[in-house]
Amino acid sequence: MKEKIPGLIKKYRKKRNLTQAGLAKDICTQAIISKIEKGEANPSVELFSKLCGRLKIPSNEIMTVLEVEEKSDFNSEEFVFSRELRRIYYKNDYRTLDYFLSKNIIKYEELSEINQIYYIWLESVVNFHYKSQKEKSLASLEALYAQLLKRQDKVKLFDRITQSLAAMYYEIEEYEKSLSLYNTILDSVLASESVEFKVSCLHNLSQLYIKLDDDAKALEYSSLEIDILVEEENLFNLGEAFLQLSQILYQKKLFNEAADNCQKAIHIFDILNNYLSKNTATSFLLKIQKELQ
């Protein structure tokens, strides 16, 4: 994402016959514009949005910054995010995603077909998880999912849309529907090159099986999630994975093993300065220790 911003800003500043000072007026300083165009500074979402608005950058051009691919030969491979957008999405930073959508930076009617699919998906996810518009968001994503099922060619986003819909069903406690959807993409999940996509699905599947009182399956997917993250030397979700494994082991009354995995989660949260999750894990460890007394 950030690699493409300098060229985009400079291109449209010149196209609109604006100096750096003219573009910066009432938004930021000329020095910041200079650093952005040189690739020395990465603008915040708010600043990038204001610059796009002043420069009247077309929506499809903005989508190229987010690395939405415009290919006619859609295939079953997982949709590829830019690193920055992937970071925002998997951090569940819905406020940032909402800023792009709600400030009219990207105009739906200006988008190509594939970008409109992308937009509906993101809007549904944001509205469901951030704005608590659950019925409306679920209906929107269900309609999109049904539409894509009818296509002969499979859009790259299809697996992610399926995952998001399954996650929504989980949130409204429609566990069987959620599980059914995950099972339709499980082969694609396991074959995916994206660690984040793979482990987030496995994490959700483990949570689902906990709700369905199938501790064996929950343990299987939780352990697989950890194995993948350790093999990839990736800390993404590793603390959450160890904490969830600890909770499963606790339910099985394997208190020593639960305590050991909870300690691992605490150490990882400490490394990542994730104090909220660390506090949750610490509280759970105290609960386990009471059982060991």
Coordinates of C-alpha atoms in Angstrom, one line a residue:
M1 CA 0.0 0.0 0.0
K2 CA 2.5 2.6 1.2
E3 CA 4.8 1.9 -1.8
K4 CA 2.2 3.1 -4.2
I5 CA 1.1 6.3 -2.4
P6 CA 4.0 8.6 -3.3
G7 CA 3.4 8.1 -7.1
L8 CA -0.3 8.4 -6.8
I9 CA -0.2 11.7 -4.8
K10 CA 2.5 13.2 -7.0
K11 CA 0.7 12.1 -10.2
Y12 CA -2.6 13.8 -9.2
R13 CA -1.0 16.8 -7.7
K14 CA 0.6 17.6 -11.0
K15 CA -2.6 16.7 -12.9
R16 CA -4.5 19.2 -10.8
N17 CA -1.8 21.8 -11.3
L18 CA -1.2 22.1 -7.5
T19 CA 2.1 22.9 -5.8
Q20 CA 3.0 20.9 -2.7
A21 CA 2.1 24.0 -0.6
G22 CA -1.2 24.3 -2.4
L23 CA -2.1 20.7 -1.7
A24 CA -1.0 21.0 1.9
K25 CA -3.0 24.1 2.7
D26 CA -5.3 23.6 5.7
I27 CA -4.5 19.9 5.7
C28 CA -0.8 19.5 6.7
T29 CA 2.6 21.2 6.0
Q30 CA 4.4 21.4 2.7
A31 CA 7.2 19.4 4.2
I32 CA 4.9 16.5 4.9
I33 CA 3.7 16.4 1.3
S34 CA 7.4 16.5 0.2
K35 CA 8.2 13.5 2.5
I36 CA 5.2 11.6 1.3
E37 CA 6.1 12.0 -2.4
K38 CA 9.7 11.0 -1.7
G39 CA 8.4 7.9 0.1
E40 CA 10.0 9.1 3.4
A41 CA 6.7 9.3 5.3
N42 CA 3.6 7.1 5.2
P43 CA 0.4 9.2 5.7
S44 CA -2.3 8.2 8.2
V45 CA -5.6 7.0 6.9
E46 CA -7.1 10.4 7.8
L47 CA -4.4 12.3 6.0
F48 CA -4.4 10.0 2.9
S49 CA -8.2 10.4 2.8
K50 CA -8.0 14.2 2.9
L51 CA -5.4 14.3 0.2
C52 CA -7.5 12.0 -2.0
G53 CA -10.5 14.2 -1.5
R54 CA -8.6 17.4 -2.5
L55 CA -7.0 15.8 -5.5
K56 CA -10.3 14.1 -6.6
I57 CA -8.5 10.8 -7.2
P58 CA -10.9 8.3 -8.9
S59 CA -12.1 5.5 -6.7
N60 CA -10.5 2.8 -8.9
E61 CA -7.1 4.5 -8.6
I62 CA -7.5 4.5 -4.8
M63 CA -8.4 0.8 -5.0
T64 CA -5.1 0.1 -6.8
V65 CA -3.3 1.5 -3.7
L66 CA -5.1 -1.2 -1.7
E67 CA -3.9 -3.7 -4.4
V68 CA -7.3 -4.8 -5.6
E69 CA -6.6 -6.8 -8.7
E70 CA -8.4 -6.1 -11.9
K71 CA -8.2 -9.5 -13.7
S72 CA -10.8 -11.0 -15.9
D73 CA -9.4 -14.5 -15.4
F74 CA -10.7 -14.9 -11.8
N75 CA -9.6 -18.2 -10.3
S76 CA -10.0 -20.1 -7.0
E77 CA -6.8 -18.7 -5.4
E78 CA -7.2 -16.6 -2.3
F79 CA -7.5 -12.9 -2.8
V80 CA -4.2 -11.1 -2.3
F81 CA -4.1 -8.1 0.0
S82 CA -1.4 -5.6 0.2
R83 CA 0.6 -6.0 3.4
E84 CA -0.7 -2.8 4.9
L85 CA -4.4 -3.6 4.3
R86 CA -3.9 -7.2 5.5
R87 CA -2.4 -5.8 8.7
I88 CA -5.5 -3.5 9.2
Y89 CA -8.0 -6.3 8.4
Y90 CA -6.5 -9.0 10.6
K91 CA -6.0 -6.6 13.5
N92 CA -9.8 -6.2 13.2
D93 CA -9.2 -2.4 12.8
Y94 CA -12.7 -1.8 11.6
R95 CA -12.5 1.9 12.5
T96 CA -9.8 2.4 9.9
L97 CA -11.7 0.4 7.3
D98 CA -14.8 2.3 8.1
Y99 CA -13.0 5.6 7.5
F100 CA -12.3 4.7 3.9
L101 CA -15.9 3.7 3.3
S102 CA -17.8 6.3 5.3
K103 CA -15.9 9.4 4.2
N104 CA -17.0 8.9 0.6
I105 CA -13.3 8.5 -0.4
I106 CA -14.2 5.5 -2.5
K107 CA -17.4 5.9 -4.5
Y108 CA -19.2 2.6 -5.1
E109 CA -20.8 3.7 -8.4
E110 CA -17.4 4.5 -9.9
L111 CA -16.0 1.0 -9.2
S112 CA -15.6 -1.9 -11.6
E113 CA -17.5 -5.1 -11.0
I114 CA -14.7 -6.9 -9.0
N115 CA -14.1 -3.7 -6.9
Q116 CA -17.8 -3.5 -6.2
I117 CA -17.7 -7.0 -4.8
Y118 CA -14.7 -6.0 -2.7
Y119 CA -16.5 -2.9 -1.5
I120 CA -19.7 -4.8 -0.5
W121 CA -17.7 -7.4 1.4
L122 CA -15.7 -4.8 3.4
E123 CA -18.8 -2.7 4.1
S124 CA -20.7 -5.7 5.4
V125 CA -17.8 -6.7 7.6
V126 CA -17.4 -3.2 9.0
N127 CA -21.1 -2.7 9.5
F128 CA -21.6 -6.0 11.3
H129 CA -18.6 -5.9 13.6
Y130 CA -18.1 -2.1 14.1
K131 CA -21.5 -0.6 13.7
S132 CA -23.5 -3.5 15.1
Q133 CA -25.8 -3.4 12.1
K134 CA -26.0 -7.2 12.2
E135 CA -29.3 -8.0 10.3
K136 CA -28.5 -5.6 7.5
S137 CA -24.9 -6.7 7.1
L138 CA -25.8 -10.3 7.2
A139 CA -28.4 -9.9 4.6
S140 CA -26.0 -8.0 2.4
L141 CA -23.3 -10.6 2.6
E142 CA -25.7 -13.5 2.2
A143 CA -27.0 -11.9 -1.1
L144 CA -23.4 -11.4 -2.3
Y145 CA -22.5 -15.0 -1.4
A146 CA -25.6 -16.3 -3.3
Q147 CA -24.7 -14.2 -6.3
L148 CA -21.1 -15.5 -6.4
L149 CA -22.2 -19.1 -6.1
K150 CA -24.0 -18.8 -9.4
R151 CA -20.9 -17.6 -11.3
Q152 CA -19.1 -20.0 -13.5
D153 CA -15.8 -18.4 -12.6
K154 CA -14.8 -18.2 -9.0
V155 CA -13.9 -14.8 -7.8
K156 CA -10.7 -14.7 -5.7
L157 CA -12.5 -13.1 -2.8
F158 CA -15.0 -16.0 -2.6
D159 CA -13.2 -17.8 0.2
R160 CA -12.8 -14.7 2.3
I161 CA -16.4 -13.8 1.8
T162 CA -17.4 -17.4 2.9
Q163 CA -15.1 -17.0 6.0
S164 CA -16.7 -13.6 6.9
L165 CA -20.2 -15.0 6.5
A166 CA -19.3 -18.0 8.6
A167 CA -17.9 -15.6 11.3
M168 CA -21.2 -13.7 11.3
Y169 CA -23.2 -16.9 11.8
Y170 CA -21.0 -17.7 14.7
E171 CA -21.6 -14.3 16.3
I172 CA -25.4 -14.8 16.1
E173 CA -25.0 -18.3 17.5
E174 CA -26.0 -20.1 14.3
Y175 CA -23.2 -22.6 14.9
E176 CA -24.3 -25.3 12.4
K177 CA -24.6 -22.8 9.6
S178 CA -21.2 -21.4 10.4
L179 CA -19.6 -24.9 10.5
S180 CA -21.2 -25.9 7.2
L181 CA -19.7 -22.8 5.5
Y182 CA -16.2 -23.4 6.9
N183 CA -16.3 -27.0 5.7
T184 CA -17.0 -25.8 2.1
I185 CA -13.7 -23.9 2.1
L186 CA -11.6 -26.1 4.4
D187 CA -9.4 -27.6 1.6
S188 CA -8.7 -24.1 0.3
V189 CA -7.9 -22.9 3.8
L190 CA -5.4 -25.6 4.4
A191 CA -3.8 -25.1 1.0
S192 CA -3.6 -21.3 1.4
E193 CA -0.3 -19.5 1.2
S194 CA -1.6 -16.8 3.6
V195 CA -0.7 -17.7 7.2
E196 CA -3.2 -15.1 8.5
F197 CA -6.1 -16.5 6.5
K198 CA -5.3 -20.1 7.3
V199 CA -4.8 -19.7 11.1
S200 CA -7.8 -17.3 11.5
C201 CA -10.0 -19.9 10.0
L202 CA -8.5 -22.7 12.1
H203 CA -8.9 -20.5 15.2
N204 CA -12.5 -19.9 14.4
L205 CA -13.1 -23.6 13.7
S206 CA -11.7 -24.5 17.1
Q207 CA -14.0 -21.9 18.7
L208 CA -16.9 -23.4 16.9
Y209 CA -16.2 -26.9 18.1
I210 CA -16.0 -25.7 21.6
K211 CA -19.5 -24.3 21.3
L212 CA -20.6 -27.6 19.7
D213 CA -19.1 -29.5 22.7
D214 CA -16.6 -31.4 20.5
D215 CA -13.4 -30.9 22.5
A216 CA -11.5 -33.4 20.4
K217 CA -12.0 -31.4 17.2
A218 CA -11.5 -28.1 19.0
L219 CA -8.1 -29.4 20.3
E220 CA -7.2 -30.7 16.8
Y221 CA -7.7 -27.4 15.1
S222 CA -6.2 -25.4 17.9
S223 CA -3.0 -27.6 17.9
L224 CA -2.8 -27.3 14.1
E225 CA -3.1 -23.5 14.3
I226 CA -0.1 -23.4 16.7
D227 CA 1.9 -25.9 14.7
I228 CA 1.6 -23.6 11.6
L229 CA 2.5 -20.5 13.4
V230 CA 5.5 -22.0 15.1
E231 CA 6.7 -23.5 11.8
E232 CA 6.3 -20.2 10.0
E233 CA 8.0 -18.4 13.0
N234 CA 5.0 -16.0 12.9
L235 CA 3.6 -14.4 16.1
F236 CA 0.3 -13.5 14.4
N237 CA -2.5 -14.9 16.6
L238 CA 0.0 -17.1 18.4
G239 CA -0.8 -15.7 21.8
E240 CA -4.6 -16.1 21.2
A241 CA -3.9 -19.7 19.9
F242 CA -2.1 -20.7 23.1
L243 CA -4.8 -19.1 25.2
Q244 CA -7.5 -20.9 23.4
L245 CA -5.6 -24.2 23.7
S246 CA -5.3 -23.5 27.4
Q247 CA -9.1 -23.0 27.7
I248 CA -9.8 -26.3 25.8
L249 CA -7.4 -28.2 28.1
Y250 CA -9.1 -26.5 31.1
Q251 CA -12.4 -27.9 30.0
K252 CA -10.9 -31.3 29.8
K253 CA -9.6 -30.9 33.3
L254 CA -6.0 -31.0 32.2
F255 CA -5.0 -28.2 34.5
N256 CA -1.2 -28.5 34.4
E257 CA -1.2 -28.5 30.6
A258 CA -3.7 -25.6 30.6
A259 CA -1.4 -23.6 32.9
D260 CA 1.6 -24.2 30.8
N261 CA -0.1 -23.0 27.6
C262 CA -1.6 -20.0 29.4
Q263 CA 1.9 -19.0 30.5
K264 CA 3.1 -19.2 26.9
A265 CA 0.2 -16.9 25.9
I266 CA 1.2 -14.4 28.6
H267 CA 4.8 -14.3 27.4
I268 CA 3.8 -13.7 23.8
F269 CA 1.3 -10.9 24.8
D270 CA 4.1 -9.4 26.8
I271 CA 6.5 -9.4 23.8
L272 CA 3.8 -7.8 21.7
N273 CA 2.8 -5.2 24.3
N274 CA -0.7 -6.5 24.1
Y275 CA -1.7 -5.6 27.7
L276 CA -5.4 -6.2 27.3
S277 CA -4.9 -9.8 26.2
K278 CA -2.2 -10.3 28.7
N279 CA -4.6 -9.3 31.5
T280 CA -7.2 -11.7 30.2
A281 CA -4.7 -14.5 30.1
T282 CA -3.4 -13.6 33.5
S283 CA -6.9 -13.8 35.0
F284 CA -7.5 -17.1 33.4
L285 CA -4.2 -18.4 34.8
L286 CA -5.3 -17.5 38.3
K287 CA -8.5 -19.5 37.6
I288 CA -6.4 -22.5 36.6
Q289 CA -4.1 -22.2 39.6
K290 CA -7.1 -22.4 42.0
E291 CA -7.9 -25.8 40.5
L292 CA -4.3 -26.9 41.1
Q293 CA -4.4 -26.0 44.8

